[in-house]
Amino acid sequence: MTKPEPTEDYLAGYAELLTEVSATGRRLNRAELDSRRALGERAGESGHGLRTLVVRHLAATRALWAELPAPAGPAGARGLRATAESVLAVTEQAIDAFAEGYERAQRLAVRQEEAARREFIDDLLYGRSDLGRLAGRAERFGLRLAHA
């Protein structure tokens, strides 16, 4: 069994996105959203918990927020509010895209497991498989067909 990747790998490029957004006020584009979805899918396939990954995204947002320069001048409060709205909106977009990718990977894994279970039951009922192989597959589902 391979060791799961560190959860920080799934934050790749996130700090840079937030930094740029805080300066420009723009939202994420399609390529950036697709990148977040792909990272979410990879995380889902690797078996990491979504809750942990969302917390890591929020912690990265909070850490970056502490490093952002405060807007200067008389419009400082309005500038700070606009920056906060931009960063929070992009955080929402990024986490939503990440979670969408994660959920897609989880749904695919469930479908694959259901298909394997259906195939096993069909092979068991209709005798379409080698008995040794069938007994080996049965253990995956908690059955011991080769037990005395």
N, CA and C atoms as an extended XYZ file, in Angstrom:
444
Properties=species:S:1:pos:R:3:atomname:S:1:resname:S:1:resid:I:1 pbc="F F F"
N         0.848       -1.184        0.000 N   MET     1
C         0.000        0.000        0.000 CA  MET     1
C         0.886        1.238        0.000 C   MET     1
N         0.544        2.208       -0.847 N   THR     2
C         1.351        3.417       -0.922 CA  THR     2
C         0.941        4.393        0.165 C   THR     2
N         1.900        5.174        0.548 N   LYS     3
C         1.653        6.180        1.582 CA  LYS     3
C         0.869        7.342        0.969 C   LYS     3
N        -0.206        7.808        1.627 N   PRO     4
C        -0.961        8.945        1.090 CA  PRO     4
C        -0.075       10.185        0.995 C   PRO     4
N        -0.349       10.979       -0.029 N   GLU     5
C         0.402       12.212       -0.211 CA  GLU     5
C         0.073       13.176        0.922 C   GLU     5
N         1.023       14.030        1.289 N   PRO     6
C         0.712       15.045        2.306 CA  PRO     6
C        -0.405       15.956        1.804 C   PRO     6
N        -1.252       16.384        2.709 N   THR     7
C        -2.391       17.208        2.293 CA  THR     7
C        -1.957       18.556        1.729 C   THR     7
N        -0.734       19.003        2.034 N   GLU     8
C        -0.262       20.282        1.497 CA  GLU     8
C        -0.132       20.233       -0.026 C   GLU     8
N         0.073       19.036       -0.587 N   ASP     9
C         0.170       18.907       -2.041 CA  ASP     9
C        -1.117       19.360       -2.725 C   ASP     9
N        -2.214       19.270       -2.023 N   TYR    10
C        -3.503       19.626       -2.609 CA  TYR    10
C        -3.792       21.127       -2.514 C   TYR    10
N        -2.870       21.857       -1.953 N   LEU    11
C        -2.975       23.319       -1.890 CA  LEU    11
C        -2.076       23.979       -2.922 C   LEU    11
N        -1.511       23.198       -3.821 N   ALA    12
C        -0.579       23.724       -4.820 CA  ALA    12
C        -1.195       24.897       -5.577 C   ALA    12
N        -0.522       26.024       -5.563 N   GLY    13
C        -0.958       27.207       -6.287 CA  GLY    13
C        -2.027       28.027       -5.597 C   GLY    13
N        -2.542       27.546       -4.489 N   TYR    14
C        -3.651       28.228       -3.816 CA  TYR    14
C        -3.222       29.587       -3.264 C   TYR    14
N        -2.081       29.651       -2.600 N   ALA    15
C        -1.612       30.924       -2.029 CA  ALA    15
C        -1.374       31.952       -3.135 C   ALA    15
N        -0.820       31.502       -4.254 N   GLU    16
C        -0.582       32.418       -5.373 CA  GLU    16
C        -1.895       32.968       -5.927 C   GLU    16
N        -2.911       32.090       -6.018 N   LEU    17
C        -4.228       32.548       -6.488 CA  LEU    17
C        -4.786       33.626       -5.564 C   LEU    17
N        -4.722       33.360       -4.270 N   LEU    18
C        -5.267       34.323       -3.317 CA  LEU    18
C        -4.499       35.636       -3.343 C   LEU    18
N        -3.193       35.560       -3.479 N   THR    19
C        -2.382       36.778       -3.536 CA  THR    19
C        -2.764       37.620       -4.740 C   THR    19
N        -2.897       36.962       -5.890 N   GLU    20
C        -3.265       37.697       -7.106 CA  GLU    20
C        -4.665       38.293       -6.990 C   GLU    20
N        -5.576       37.528       -6.465 N   VAL    21
C        -6.961       37.985       -6.338 CA  VAL    21
C        -7.056       39.168       -5.386 C   VAL    21
N        -6.280       39.115       -4.312 N   SER    22
C        -6.337       40.225       -3.354 CA  SER    22
C        -5.850       41.512       -3.991 C   SER    22
N        -4.961       41.399       -4.974 N   ALA    23
C        -4.445       42.590       -5.654 CA  ALA    23
C        -5.364       43.059       -6.781 C   ALA    23
N        -6.012       42.115       -7.473 N   THR    24
C        -6.793       42.481       -8.656 CA  THR    24
C        -8.300       42.498       -8.426 C   THR    24
N        -8.785       41.695       -7.483 N   GLY    25
C       -10.222       41.627       -7.230 CA  GLY    25
C       -10.973       40.727       -8.185 C   GLY    25
N       -10.270       40.031       -9.051 N   ARG    26
C       -10.942       39.160      -10.027 CA  ARG    26
C       -11.373       37.849       -9.388 C   ARG    26
N       -12.176       37.097      -10.109 N   ARG    27
C       -12.598       35.765       -9.686 CA  ARG    27
C       -11.756       34.729      -10.432 C   ARG    27
N       -11.899       33.470      -10.051 N   LEU    28
C       -11.143       32.407      -10.700 CA  LEU    28
C       -11.663       32.151      -12.110 C   LEU    28
N       -10.748       31.868      -13.022 N   ASN    29
C       -11.161       31.551      -14.388 CA  ASN    29
C       -11.368       30.047      -14.522 C   ASN    29
N       -11.825       29.618      -15.673 N   ARG    30
C       -12.164       28.206      -15.899 CA  ARG    30
C       -10.957       27.289      -15.661 C   ARG    30
N        -9.786       27.666      -16.157 N   ALA    31
C        -8.594       26.829      -15.991 CA  ALA    31
C        -8.226       26.681      -14.514 C   ALA    31
N        -8.351       27.752      -13.760 N   GLU    32
C        -8.041       27.692      -12.329 CA  GLU    32
C        -9.053       26.825      -11.581 C   GLU    32
N       -10.318       26.943      -11.942 N   LEU    33
C       -11.343       26.097      -11.323 CA  LEU    33
C       -11.122       24.625      -11.673 C   LEU    33
N       -10.780       24.366      -12.942 N   ASP    34
C       -10.503       22.990      -13.355 CA  ASP    34
C        -9.303       22.422      -12.601 C   ASP    34
N        -8.315       23.261      -12.362 N   SER    35
C        -7.129       22.843      -11.605 CA  SER    35
C        -7.516       22.456      -10.177 C   SER    35
N        -8.369       23.252       -9.552 N   ARG    36
C        -8.838       22.948       -8.190 CA  ARG    36
C        -9.655       21.653       -8.184 C   ARG    36
N       -10.497       21.450       -9.214 N   ARG    37
C       -11.284       20.215       -9.304 CA  ARG    37
C       -10.369       18.998       -9.439 C   ARG    37
N        -9.343       19.135      -10.286 N   ALA    38
C        -8.399       18.023      -10.492 CA  ALA    38
C        -7.678       17.685       -9.192 C   ALA    38
N        -7.288       18.701       -8.432 N   LEU    39
C        -6.644       18.449       -7.140 CA  LEU    39
C        -7.623       17.757       -6.184 C   LEU    39
N        -8.880       18.166       -6.218 N   GLY    40
C        -9.898       17.528       -5.387 CA  GLY    40
C       -10.105       16.063       -5.762 C   GLY    40
N       -10.110       15.777       -7.063 N   GLU    41
C       -10.251       14.390       -7.507 CA  GLU    41
C        -9.078       13.554       -7.026 C   GLU    41
N        -7.894       14.098       -7.176 N   ARG    42
C        -6.694       13.374       -6.736 CA  ARG    42
C        -6.744       13.107       -5.235 C   ARG    42
N        -7.211       14.085       -4.480 N   ALA    43
C        -7.332       13.913       -3.027 CA  ALA    43
C        -8.356       12.835       -2.696 C   ALA    43
N        -9.477       12.842       -3.408 N   GLY    44
C       -10.508       11.833       -3.186 CA  GLY    44
C       -10.013       10.438       -3.514 C   GLY    44
N        -9.234       10.314       -4.584 N   GLU    45
C        -8.687        9.019       -4.974 CA  GLU    45
C        -7.638        8.540       -3.978 C   GLU    45
N        -6.956        9.474       -3.323 N   SER    46
C        -5.886        9.120       -2.383 CA  SER    46
C        -6.405        8.762       -0.997 C   SER    46
N        -7.672        9.009       -0.748 N   GLY    47
C        -8.250        8.615        0.526 CA  GLY    47
C        -8.130        9.643        1.639 C   GLY    47
N        -7.816       10.876        1.319 N   HIS    48
C        -7.760       11.917        2.344 CA  HIS    48
C        -9.180       12.357        2.700 C   HIS    48
N        -9.369       12.829        3.906 N   GLY    49
C       -10.678       13.300        4.340 CA  GLY    49
C       -10.963       14.705        3.821 C   GLY    49
N       -12.156       14.917        3.319 N   LEU    50
C       -12.529       16.221        2.788 CA  LEU    50
C       -12.495       17.292        3.871 C   LEU    50
N       -12.947       16.946        5.048 N   ARG    51
C       -12.972       17.927        6.149 CA  ARG    51
C       -11.570       18.471        6.423 C   ARG    51
N       -10.589       17.597        6.501 N   THR    52
C        -9.205       18.017        6.740 CA  THR    52
C        -8.716       18.940        5.631 C   THR    52
N        -9.050       18.602        4.406 N   LEU    53
C        -8.585       19.393        3.272 CA  LEU    53
C        -9.245       20.774        3.228 C   LEU    53
N       -10.511       20.846        3.582 N   VAL    54
C       -11.188       22.141        3.639 CA  VAL    54
C       -10.578       22.994        4.746 C   VAL    54
N       -10.310       22.384        5.893 N   VAL    55
C        -9.676       23.115        6.999 CA  VAL    55
C        -8.317       23.642        6.558 C   VAL    55
N        -7.563       22.839        5.803 N   ARG    56
C        -6.248       23.301        5.311 CA  ARG    56
C        -6.393       24.487        4.367 C   ARG    56
N        -7.412       24.462        3.522 N   HIS    57
C        -7.656       25.604        2.628 CA  HIS    57
C        -7.969       26.861        3.446 C   HIS    57
N        -8.827       26.708        4.444 N   LEU    58
C        -9.194       27.864        5.267 CA  LEU    58
C        -8.003       28.376        6.070 C   LEU    58
N        -7.174       27.469        6.566 N   ALA    59
C        -5.978       27.877        7.304 CA  ALA    59
C        -5.002       28.616        6.385 C   ALA    59
N        -4.874       28.150        5.151 N   ALA    60
C        -4.000       28.836        4.188 CA  ALA    60
C        -4.541       30.229        3.877 C   ALA    60
N        -5.846       30.353        3.786 N   THR    61
C        -6.469       31.658        3.541 CA  THR    61
C        -6.189       32.588        4.712 C   THR    61
N        -6.363       32.097        5.907 N   ARG    62
C        -6.118       32.912        7.102 CA  ARG    62
C        -4.648       33.326        7.196 C   ARG    62
N        -3.739       32.401        6.893 N   ALA    63
C        -2.306       32.717        6.941 CA  ALA    63
C        -1.948       33.777        5.909 C   ALA    63
N        -2.513       33.659        4.723 N   LEU    64
C        -2.239       34.645        3.681 CA  LEU    64
C        -2.830       35.993        4.069 C   LEU    64
N        -4.015       35.983        4.636 N   TRP    65
C        -4.676       37.228        5.022 CA  TRP    65
C        -3.792       38.032        5.970 C   TRP    65
N        -3.132       37.348        6.877 N   ALA    66
C        -2.255       38.026        7.841 CA  ALA    66
C        -1.061       38.697        7.155 C   ALA    66
N        -0.684       38.208        5.968 N   GLU    67
C         0.467       38.755        5.257 CA  GLU    67
C         0.101       39.862        4.267 C   GLU    67
N        -1.169       40.044        3.970 N   LEU    68
C        -1.570       41.052        2.985 CA  LEU    68
C        -1.344       42.446        3.538 C   LEU    68
N        -0.817       43.346        2.709 N   PRO    69
C        -0.642       44.721        3.186 CA  PRO    69
C        -1.993       45.416        3.322 C   PRO    69
N        -2.120       46.236        4.337 N   ALA    70
C        -3.360       46.991        4.531 CA  ALA    70
C        -3.410       48.123        3.522 C   ALA    70
N        -4.563       48.366        2.916 N   PRO    71
C        -4.686       49.476        1.974 CA  PRO    71
C        -4.403       50.807        2.684 C   PRO    71
N        -3.682       51.665        2.012 N   ALA    72
C        -3.303       52.953        2.603 CA  ALA    72
C        -4.276       54.041        2.168 C   ALA    72
N        -4.191       55.167        2.832 N   GLY    73
C        -4.971       56.340        2.436 CA  GLY    73
C        -6.350       56.366        3.040 C   GLY    73
N        -7.120       57.409        2.671 N   PRO    74
C        -8.454       57.575        3.240 CA  PRO    74
C        -9.432       56.481        2.812 C   PRO    74
N        -9.147       55.810        1.695 N   ALA    75
C       -10.035       54.742        1.229 CA  ALA    75
C        -9.617       53.392        1.793 C   ALA    75
N        -8.790       53.397        2.822 N   GLY    76
C        -8.260       52.162        3.390 CA  GLY    76
C        -9.320       51.193        3.850 C   GLY    76
N       -10.323       51.663        4.552 N   ALA    77
C       -11.371       50.769        5.060 CA  ALA    77
C       -12.167       50.170        3.907 C   ALA    77
N       -12.495       51.008        2.895 N   ARG    78
C       -13.220       50.480        1.729 CA  ARG    78
C       -12.344       49.497        0.968 C   ARG    78
N       -11.058       49.797        0.862 N   GLY    79
C       -10.133       48.906        0.164 CA  GLY    79
C        -9.982       47.580        0.889 C   GLY    79
N        -9.944       47.652        2.202 N   LEU    80
C        -9.833       46.437        2.995 CA  LEU    80
C       -11.090       45.578        2.827 C   LEU    80
N       -12.237       46.228        2.820 N   ARG    81
C       -13.495       45.499        2.636 CA  ARG    81
C       -13.545       44.852        1.254 C   ARG    81
N       -13.128       45.587        0.225 N   ALA    82
C       -13.129       45.041       -1.134 CA  ALA    82
C       -12.154       43.865       -1.243 C   ALA    82
N       -10.994       43.995       -0.621 N   THR    83
C       -10.019       42.906       -0.625 CA  THR    83
C       -10.581       41.692        0.089 C   THR    83
N       -11.201       41.922        1.231 N   ALA    84
C       -11.787       40.810        2.001 CA  ALA    84
C       -12.864       40.108        1.186 C   ALA    84
N       -13.723       40.870        0.531 N   GLU    85
C       -14.776       40.269       -0.288 CA  GLU    85
C       -14.193       39.455       -1.425 C   GLU    85
N       -13.142       39.980       -2.065 N   SER    86
C       -12.509       39.246       -3.166 CA  SER    86
C       -11.873       37.958       -2.689 C   SER    86
N       -11.119       38.034       -1.602 N   VAL    87
C       -10.435       36.847       -1.090 CA  VAL    87
C       -11.458       35.806       -0.625 C   VAL    87
N       -12.502       36.233        0.062 N   LEU    88
C       -13.509       35.284        0.534 CA  LEU    88
C       -14.290       34.663       -0.635 C   LEU    88
N       -14.576       35.455       -1.655 N   ALA    89
C       -15.289       34.926       -2.819 CA  ALA    89
C       -14.447       33.878       -3.542 C   ALA    89
N       -13.159       34.143       -3.680 N   VAL    90
C       -12.285       33.183       -4.354 CA  VAL    90
C       -12.057       31.961       -3.477 C   VAL    90
N       -11.987       32.151       -2.179 N   THR    91
C       -11.876       31.010       -1.268 CA  THR    91
C       -13.092       30.110       -1.432 C   THR    91
N       -14.261       30.717       -1.499 N   GLU    92
C       -15.491       29.951       -1.705 CA  GLU    92
C       -15.450       29.199       -3.034 C   GLU    92
N       -15.041       29.892       -4.108 N   GLN    93
C       -14.956       29.255       -5.423 CA  GLN    93
C       -13.975       28.090       -5.407 C   GLN    93
N       -12.807       28.327       -4.828 N   ALA    94
C       -11.755       27.304       -4.825 CA  ALA    94
C       -12.172       26.072       -4.028 C   ALA    94
N       -12.740       26.283       -2.858 N   ILE    95
C       -13.155       25.147       -2.024 CA  ILE    95
C       -14.317       24.414       -2.675 C   ILE    95
N       -15.225       25.140       -3.293 N   ASP    96
C       -16.352       24.510       -3.978 CA  ASP    96
C       -15.857       23.638       -5.128 C   ASP    96
N       -14.943       24.149       -5.941 N   ALA    97
C       -14.401       23.375       -7.064 CA  ALA    97
C       -13.627       22.159       -6.552 C   ALA    97
N       -12.842       22.356       -5.494 N   PHE    98
C       -12.071       21.267       -4.900 CA  PHE    98
C       -13.016       20.172       -4.403 C   PHE    98
N       -14.050       20.567       -3.680 N   ALA    99
C       -15.013       19.597       -3.143 CA  ALA    99
C       -15.769       18.889       -4.266 C   ALA    99
N       -16.062       19.602       -5.342 N   GLU   100
C       -16.741       18.983       -6.480 CA  GLU   100
C       -15.872       17.867       -7.072 C   GLU   100
N       -14.583       18.156       -7.256 N   GLY   101
C       -13.673       17.134       -7.763 CA  GLY   101
C       -13.549       15.963       -6.808 C   GLY   101
N       -13.468       16.262       -5.526 N   TYR   102
C       -13.361       15.227       -4.490 CA  TYR   102
C       -14.591       14.325       -4.533 C   TYR   102
N       -15.771       14.921       -4.589 N   GLU   103
C       -17.014       14.149       -4.616 CA  GLU   103
C       -17.122       13.318       -5.888 C   GLU   103
N       -16.638       13.854       -6.996 N   ARG   104
C       -16.653       13.099       -8.255 CA  ARG   104
C       -15.806       11.833       -8.107 C   ARG   104
N       -14.632       11.962       -7.511 N   ALA   105
C       -13.767       10.793       -7.298 CA  ALA   105
C       -14.421        9.787       -6.366 C   ALA   105
N       -15.091       10.270       -5.332 N   GLN   106
C       -15.758        9.372       -4.392 CA  GLN   106
C       -16.913        8.630       -5.069 C   GLN   106
N       -17.696        9.334       -5.890 N   ARG   107
C       -18.799        8.678       -6.608 CA  ARG   107
C       -18.270        7.607       -7.560 C   ARG   107
N       -17.169        7.907       -8.240 N   LEU   108
C       -16.572        6.936       -9.159 CA  LEU   108
C       -16.109        5.699       -8.397 C   LEU   108
N       -15.488        5.896       -7.247 N   ALA   109
C       -15.021        4.757       -6.444 CA  ALA   109
C       -16.199        3.896       -5.989 C   ALA   109
N       -17.291        4.526       -5.597 N   VAL   110
C       -18.476        3.773       -5.164 CA  VAL   110
C       -19.056        2.988       -6.340 C   VAL   110
N       -19.127        3.616       -7.516 N   ARG   111
C       -19.653        2.913       -8.693 CA  ARG   111
C       -18.785        1.713       -9.054 C   ARG   111
N       -17.472        1.886       -8.983 N   GLN   112
C       -16.563        0.780       -9.296 CA  GLN   112
C       -16.733       -0.360       -8.299 C   GLN   112
N       -16.892       -0.025       -7.042 N   GLU   113
C       -17.091       -1.040       -6.008 CA  GLU   113
C       -18.412       -1.775       -6.231 C   GLU   113
N       -19.465       -1.047       -6.584 N   GLU   114
C       -20.759       -1.672       -6.852 CA  GLU   114
C       -20.681       -2.598       -8.059 C   GLU   114
N       -19.967       -2.169       -9.099 N   ALA   115
C       -19.817       -2.997      -10.296 CA  ALA   115
C       -19.047       -4.274       -9.969 C   ALA   115
N       -17.996       -4.155       -9.164 N   ALA   116
C       -17.212       -5.336       -8.779 CA  ALA   116
C       -18.074       -6.292       -7.959 C   ALA   116
N       -18.897       -5.753       -7.072 N   ARG   117
C       -19.775       -6.588       -6.242 CA  ARG   117
C       -20.820       -7.297       -7.111 C   ARG   117
N       -21.417       -6.565       -8.053 N   ARG   118
C       -22.410       -7.182       -8.943 CA  ARG   118
C       -21.773       -8.289       -9.784 C   ARG   118
N       -20.579       -8.022      -10.295 N   GLU   119
C       -19.878       -9.023      -11.099 CA  GLU   119
C       -19.573      -10.272      -10.270 C   GLU   119
N       -19.148      -10.063       -9.027 N   PHE   120
C       -18.862      -11.196       -8.144 CA  PHE   120
C       -20.124      -12.027       -7.892 C   PHE   120
N       -21.223      -11.365       -7.583 N   ILE   121
C       -22.484      -12.076       -7.314 CA  ILE   121
C       -22.929      -12.846       -8.557 C   ILE   121
N       -22.837      -12.199       -9.722 N   ASP   122
C       -23.215      -12.896      -10.957 CA  ASP   122
C       -22.342      -14.123      -11.184 C   ASP   122
N       -21.032      -13.980      -10.998 N   ASP   123
C       -20.124      -15.115      -11.179 CA  ASP   123
C       -20.422      -16.211      -10.167 C   ASP   123
N       -20.756      -15.820       -8.954 N   LEU   124
C       -21.083      -16.792       -7.905 CA  LEU   124
C       -22.368      -17.547       -8.244 C   LEU   124
N       -23.378      -16.830       -8.676 N   LEU   125
C       -24.668      -17.452       -8.969 CA  LEU   125
C       -24.652      -18.306      -10.229 C   LEU   125
N       -23.927      -17.855      -11.249 N   TYR   126
C       -23.966      -18.542      -12.535 CA  TYR   126
C       -22.741      -19.416      -12.781 C   TYR   126
N       -21.802      -19.465      -11.823 N   GLY   127
C       -20.635      -20.329      -11.944 CA  GLY   127
C       -19.745      -20.003      -13.124 C   GLY   127
N       -19.587      -18.726      -13.449 N   ARG   128
C       -18.811      -18.330      -14.614 CA  ARG   128
C       -17.326      -18.116      -14.326 C   ARG   128
N       -16.881      -18.420      -13.147 N   SER   129
C       -15.495      -18.118      -12.804 CA  SER   129
C       -14.815      -19.334      -12.207 C   SER   129
N       -13.508      -19.364      -12.275 N   ASP   130
C       -12.688      -20.391      -11.646 CA  ASP   130
C       -12.950      -20.337      -10.145 C   ASP   130
N       -13.122      -21.494       -9.511 N   LEU   131
C       -13.474      -21.536       -8.089 CA  LEU   131
C       -12.400      -20.914       -7.204 C   LEU   131
N       -11.143      -21.149       -7.521 N   GLY   132
C       -10.055      -20.559       -6.729 CA  GLY   132
C       -10.074      -19.040       -6.811 C   GLY   132
N       -10.264      -18.534       -7.999 N   ARG   133
C       -10.330      -17.074       -8.193 CA  ARG   133
C       -11.569      -16.510       -7.511 C   ARG   133
N       -12.659      -17.214       -7.613 N   LEU   134
C       -13.903      -16.778       -6.980 CA  LEU   134
C       -13.751      -16.725       -5.462 C   LEU   134
N       -13.092      -17.720       -4.888 N   ALA   135
C       -12.861      -17.735       -3.438 CA  ALA   135
C       -11.969      -16.565       -3.030 C   ALA   135
N       -10.963      -16.259       -3.847 N   GLY   136
C       -10.089      -15.111       -3.564 CA  GLY   136
C       -10.853      -13.801       -3.618 C   GLY   136
N       -11.713      -13.661       -4.600 N   ARG   137
C       -12.517      -12.444       -4.718 CA  ARG   137
C       -13.519      -12.327       -3.578 C   ARG   137
N       -14.002      -13.462       -3.075 N   ALA   138
C       -15.003      -13.454       -2.002 CA  ALA   138
C       -14.441      -12.816       -0.737 C   ALA   138
N       -13.157      -13.031       -0.480 N   GLU   139
C       -12.540      -12.469        0.729 CA  GLU   139
C       -12.591      -10.948        0.733 C   GLU   139
N       -12.538      -10.372       -0.432 N   ARG   140
C       -12.622       -8.905       -0.549 CA  ARG   140
C       -13.950       -8.383        0.010 C   ARG   140
N       -14.971       -9.228       -0.075 N   PHE   141
C       -16.296       -8.823        0.403 CA  PHE   141
C       -16.635       -9.428        1.755 C   PHE   141
N       -15.648       -9.976        2.434 N   GLY   142
C       -15.846      -10.509        3.774 CA  GLY   142
C       -16.399      -11.922        3.824 C   GLY   142
N       -16.326      -12.628        2.714 N   LEU   143
C       -16.812      -14.015        2.658 CA  LEU   143
C       -15.629      -14.960        2.576 C   LEU   143
N       -15.713      -16.077        3.272 N   ARG   144
C       -14.655      -17.089        3.212 CA  ARG   144
C       -15.231      -18.347        2.590 C   ARG   144
N       -15.167      -18.426        1.273 N   LEU   145
C       -15.719      -19.574        0.558 CA  LEU   145
C       -14.784      -20.783        0.623 C   LEU   145
N       -13.514      -20.552        0.904 N   ALA   146
C       -12.547      -21.640        0.924 CA  ALA   146
C       -12.301      -22.164        2.324 C   ALA   146
N       -13.075      -21.738        3.270 N   HIS   147
C       -12.898      -22.162        4.660 CA  HIS   147
C       -13.473      -23.556        4.872 C   HIS   147
N       -12.794      -24.369        5.686 N   ALA   148
C       -13.260      -25.737        5.938 CA  ALA   148
C       -14.528      -25.720        6.772 C   ALA   148
